[in-house]
Amino acid sequence: MPRITAATLVERKRAGDKIAMLTAYDYPSAQLMDACGVDVILVGDSCAMVMMGEENTLNIGMDAMVHHCRMVSRATKNALVIGDLPYMSYHVSPEEAVRNAGRLVMEGGAQAVKLEGPASKFGPTIEALLRASIPVMGHLGLTPQSINTLGGFKVQGRGEAAAEQLVREAKALQALGCCGLVLECIPAYLGAEVTRALDIPTIGIGAGPDCDGQVLVMHDMLGMGMYTKFSKVYADVKTVMADAFTDYIHEVKAGAFPSVEHSFK
Ligand code: KIV
């Protein structure tokens, strides 16, 4: 099966095929989800929270993102790997953004990058990335890198004016040439409206069932991360791991591990 590309995503939307996207930050998880048939793997800056224990996504730098991207891209054969541009890696100038996105592609092995925010702020940056042949996925609604100005992790796009503005911003990102758009934490009806208004696919996280695709943070869907209204726990991996750790500790303390079976003659 050929690898999914940024261009394939638009074909998926045209064909009415839903897109399944997950975050991953390490080799074995990415290898497993790729083998299971996930379409897109996002090496998200959520890595700061779920892997590094940070309070928000603001404190992860380019070196860490490249490091995690590399693990994920080495593990995948079919999925499109998107590297998240972390906070301050694209805010200062389009030139810096190209250099940093280039690192995610060259060193990290990503095939596209994602950045948060509207065309009014990042239009020239997105154009510069596309000139450097780096596909860009947009991200609107709740944009966690703006947590300090948004005032918390809150649902966005509520009310007529905010909803209309979000539809305008989505169209502007499409006009710039984004290959897709993450919509985070917006009312379901607005997720549907933006999806209808665009030719590029929308990928929802807390944006209702009518988006062209969905994304979840891997640790959340495995019961090892945050419990949010919009995430679903598909497996209680936390309990499975805790049981294994507890059994091991008991067996070591009781002298039951290693047994003859696990010892050299
Ligand atoms: O960093 C991330 O995991 C994300 C998703 C929530 C879309 O941006």
PDB file of C-alpha atoms in Angstrom, residues 11-117:
ATOM      1  CA  GLU A  11      -8.995  12.682  -2.301  1.00  0.00           C
ATOM      2  CA  ARG A  12     -10.332  10.955   0.831  1.00  0.00           C
ATOM      3  CA  LYS A  13     -12.703  13.844   1.431  1.00  0.00           C
ATOM      4  CA  ARG A  14     -13.884  13.807  -2.190  1.00  0.00           C
ATOM      5  CA  ALA A  15     -14.523  10.053  -1.952  1.00  0.00           C
ATOM      6  CA  GLY A  16     -16.365  10.467   1.359  1.00  0.00           C
ATOM      7  CA  ASP A  17     -13.845   8.238   3.203  1.00  0.00           C
ATOM      8  CA  LYS A  18     -13.371   9.251   6.834  1.00  0.00           C
ATOM      9  CA  ILE A  19      -9.811   9.898   8.028  1.00  0.00           C
ATOM     10  CA  ALA A  20      -8.580   8.274  11.271  1.00  0.00           C
ATOM     11  CA  MET A  21      -5.732  10.179  12.905  1.00  0.00           C
ATOM     12  CA  LEU A  22      -3.978   9.545  16.237  1.00  0.00           C
ATOM     13  CA  THR A  23      -1.065  11.119  18.035  1.00  0.00           C
ATOM     14  CA  ALA A  24       2.086   9.100  18.682  1.00  0.00           C
ATOM     15  CA  TYR A  25       5.461  10.051  20.079  1.00  0.00           C
ATOM     16  CA  ASP A  26       7.462   6.810  20.069  1.00  0.00           C
ATOM     17  CA  TYR A  27       8.506   3.933  17.814  1.00  0.00           C
ATOM     18  CA  PRO A  28       6.487   0.941  19.156  1.00  0.00           C
ATOM     19  CA  SER A  29       3.189   2.829  19.434  1.00  0.00           C
ATOM     20  CA  ALA A  30       3.565   4.320  15.953  1.00  0.00           C
ATOM     21  CA  GLN A  31       4.532   0.950  14.483  1.00  0.00           C
ATOM     22  CA  LEU A  32       1.442  -0.689  15.981  1.00  0.00           C
ATOM     23  CA  MET A  33      -1.018   1.979  14.905  1.00  0.00           C
ATOM     24  CA  ASP A  34       0.506   2.065  11.407  1.00  0.00           C
ATOM     25  CA  ALA A  35       0.104  -1.712  11.132  1.00  0.00           C
ATOM     26  CA  CYS A  36      -3.511  -1.371  12.336  1.00  0.00           C
ATOM     27  CA  GLY A  37      -4.230   1.014   9.452  1.00  0.00           C
ATOM     28  CA  VAL A  38      -4.348   4.491  10.960  1.00  0.00           C
ATOM     29  CA  ASP A  39      -4.309   7.091   8.153  1.00  0.00           C
ATOM     30  CA  VAL A  40      -2.406   9.915   9.806  1.00  0.00           C
ATOM     31  CA  ILE A  41      -0.070  10.034  12.801  1.00  0.00           C
ATOM     32  CA  LEU A  42       0.400  13.406  14.415  1.00  0.00           C
ATOM     33  CA  VAL A  43       3.532  13.897  16.457  1.00  0.00           C
ATOM     34  CA  GLY A  44       1.682  16.484  18.503  1.00  0.00           C
ATOM     35  CA  ASP A  45       3.101  19.015  20.892  1.00  0.00           C
ATOM     36  CA  SER A  46       0.669  17.351  23.331  1.00  0.00           C
ATOM     37  CA  CYS A  47       3.834  15.294  23.870  1.00  0.00           C
ATOM     38  CA  ALA A  48       4.759  17.993  26.413  1.00  0.00           C
ATOM     39  CA  MET A  49       1.743  17.080  28.557  1.00  0.00           C
ATOM     40  CA  VAL A  50       1.326  13.329  28.071  1.00  0.00           C
ATOM     41  CA  MET A  51       4.974  12.276  27.790  1.00  0.00           C
ATOM     42  CA  MET A  52       6.787  14.976  29.728  1.00  0.00           C
ATOM     43  CA  GLY A  53       4.240  15.815  32.440  1.00  0.00           C
ATOM     44  CA  GLU A  54       4.086  19.532  31.582  1.00  0.00           C
ATOM     45  CA  GLU A  55       0.993  21.552  32.501  1.00  0.00           C
ATOM     46  CA  ASN A  56       0.441  22.774  28.933  1.00  0.00           C
ATOM     47  CA  THR A  57       2.022  22.542  25.458  1.00  0.00           C
ATOM     48  CA  LEU A  58       4.142  25.692  25.685  1.00  0.00           C
ATOM     49  CA  ASN A  59       7.296  24.117  27.037  1.00  0.00           C
ATOM     50  CA  ILE A  60       8.477  21.774  24.299  1.00  0.00           C
ATOM     51  CA  GLY A  61      11.192  22.819  21.898  1.00  0.00           C
ATOM     52  CA  MET A  62      12.305  21.911  18.400  1.00  0.00           C
ATOM     53  CA  ASP A  63      14.937  19.397  19.510  1.00  0.00           C
ATOM     54  CA  ALA A  64      12.355  17.343  21.414  1.00  0.00           C
ATOM     55  CA  MET A  65       9.852  17.511  18.550  1.00  0.00           C
ATOM     56  CA  VAL A  66      12.478  16.386  16.033  1.00  0.00           C
ATOM     57  CA  HIS A  67      13.508  13.549  18.383  1.00  0.00           C
ATOM     58  CA  HIS A  68       9.943  12.231  18.703  1.00  0.00           C
ATOM     59  CA  CYS A  69       9.176  12.751  15.000  1.00  0.00           C
ATOM     60  CA  ARG A  70      12.190  10.648  14.091  1.00  0.00           C
ATOM     61  CA  MET A  71      10.998   7.724  16.246  1.00  0.00           C
ATOM     62  CA  VAL A  72       7.529   7.874  14.717  1.00  0.00           C
ATOM     63  CA  SER A  73       8.614   8.260  11.095  1.00  0.00           C
ATOM     64  CA  ARG A  74      11.062   5.341  11.411  1.00  0.00           C
ATOM     65  CA  ALA A  75       8.157   3.181  12.600  1.00  0.00           C
ATOM     66  CA  THR A  76       5.649   3.967   9.844  1.00  0.00           C
ATOM     67  CA  LYS A  77       5.199   2.614   6.336  1.00  0.00           C
ATOM     68  CA  ASN A  78       1.712   3.732   5.340  1.00  0.00           C
ATOM     69  CA  ALA A  79       0.499   6.556   7.556  1.00  0.00           C
ATOM     70  CA  LEU A  80       1.128  10.199   6.781  1.00  0.00           C
ATOM     71  CA  VAL A  81       3.359  11.578   9.550  1.00  0.00           C
ATOM     72  CA  ILE A  82       2.640  15.173  10.530  1.00  0.00           C
ATOM     73  CA  GLY A  83       5.034  17.003  12.836  1.00  0.00           C
ATOM     74  CA  ASP A  84       3.590  19.715  15.059  1.00  0.00           C
ATOM     75  CA  LEU A  85       5.452  23.005  15.004  1.00  0.00           C
ATOM     76  CA  PRO A  86       5.888  23.854  18.695  1.00  0.00           C
ATOM     77  CA  TYR A  87       5.232  27.212  20.337  1.00  0.00           C
ATOM     78  CA  MET A  88       7.679  29.939  19.237  1.00  0.00           C
ATOM     79  CA  SER A  89       9.064  27.844  16.373  1.00  0.00           C
ATOM     80  CA  TYR A  90       6.976  29.753  13.783  1.00  0.00           C
ATOM     81  CA  HIS A  91       5.876  32.912  15.597  1.00  0.00           C
ATOM     82  CA  VAL A  92       8.933  35.104  15.085  1.00  0.00           C
ATOM     83  CA  SER A  93       9.317  35.063  11.298  1.00  0.00           C
ATOM     84  CA  PRO A  94       8.447  32.993   8.210  1.00  0.00           C
ATOM     85  CA  GLU A  95      12.204  32.346   7.745  1.00  0.00           C
ATOM     86  CA  GLU A  96      12.500  30.766  11.197  1.00  0.00           C
ATOM     87  CA  ALA A  97       9.334  28.777  10.553  1.00  0.00           C
ATOM     88  CA  VAL A  98      10.769  27.348   7.310  1.00  0.00           C
ATOM     89  CA  ARG A  99      14.015  26.424   9.035  1.00  0.00           C
ATOM     90  CA  ASN A 100      12.193  24.724  11.909  1.00  0.00           C
ATOM     91  CA  ALA A 101       9.653  22.951   9.695  1.00  0.00           C
ATOM     92  CA  GLY A 102      12.584  21.875   7.524  1.00  0.00           C
ATOM     93  CA  ARG A 103      14.120  20.201  10.572  1.00  0.00           C
ATOM     94  CA  LEU A 104      10.892  18.244  11.216  1.00  0.00           C
ATOM     95  CA  VAL A 105      11.044  17.046   7.586  1.00  0.00           C
ATOM     96  CA  MET A 106      14.797  16.493   7.157  1.00  0.00           C
ATOM     97  CA  GLU A 107      15.798  15.263  10.620  1.00  0.00           C
ATOM     98  CA  GLY A 108      12.411  14.098  11.894  1.00  0.00           C
ATOM     99  CA  GLY A 109      11.185  12.432   8.692  1.00  0.00           C
ATOM    100  CA  ALA A 110       7.753  14.151   8.812  1.00  0.00           C
ATOM    101  CA  GLN A 111       5.874  14.536   5.526  1.00  0.00           C
ATOM    102  CA  ALA A 112       3.867  17.588   6.621  1.00  0.00           C
ATOM    103  CA  VAL A 113       3.682  20.026   9.513  1.00  0.00           C
ATOM    104  CA  LYS A 114       0.831  21.491  11.550  1.00  0.00           C
ATOM    105  CA  LEU A 115       0.591  24.945  13.056  1.00  0.00           C
ATOM    106  CA  GLU A 116      -2.058  26.648  15.167  1.00  0.00           C
ATOM    107  CA  GLY A 117      -3.837  29.879  14.307  1.00  0.00           C
TER     108      GLY A 117
END
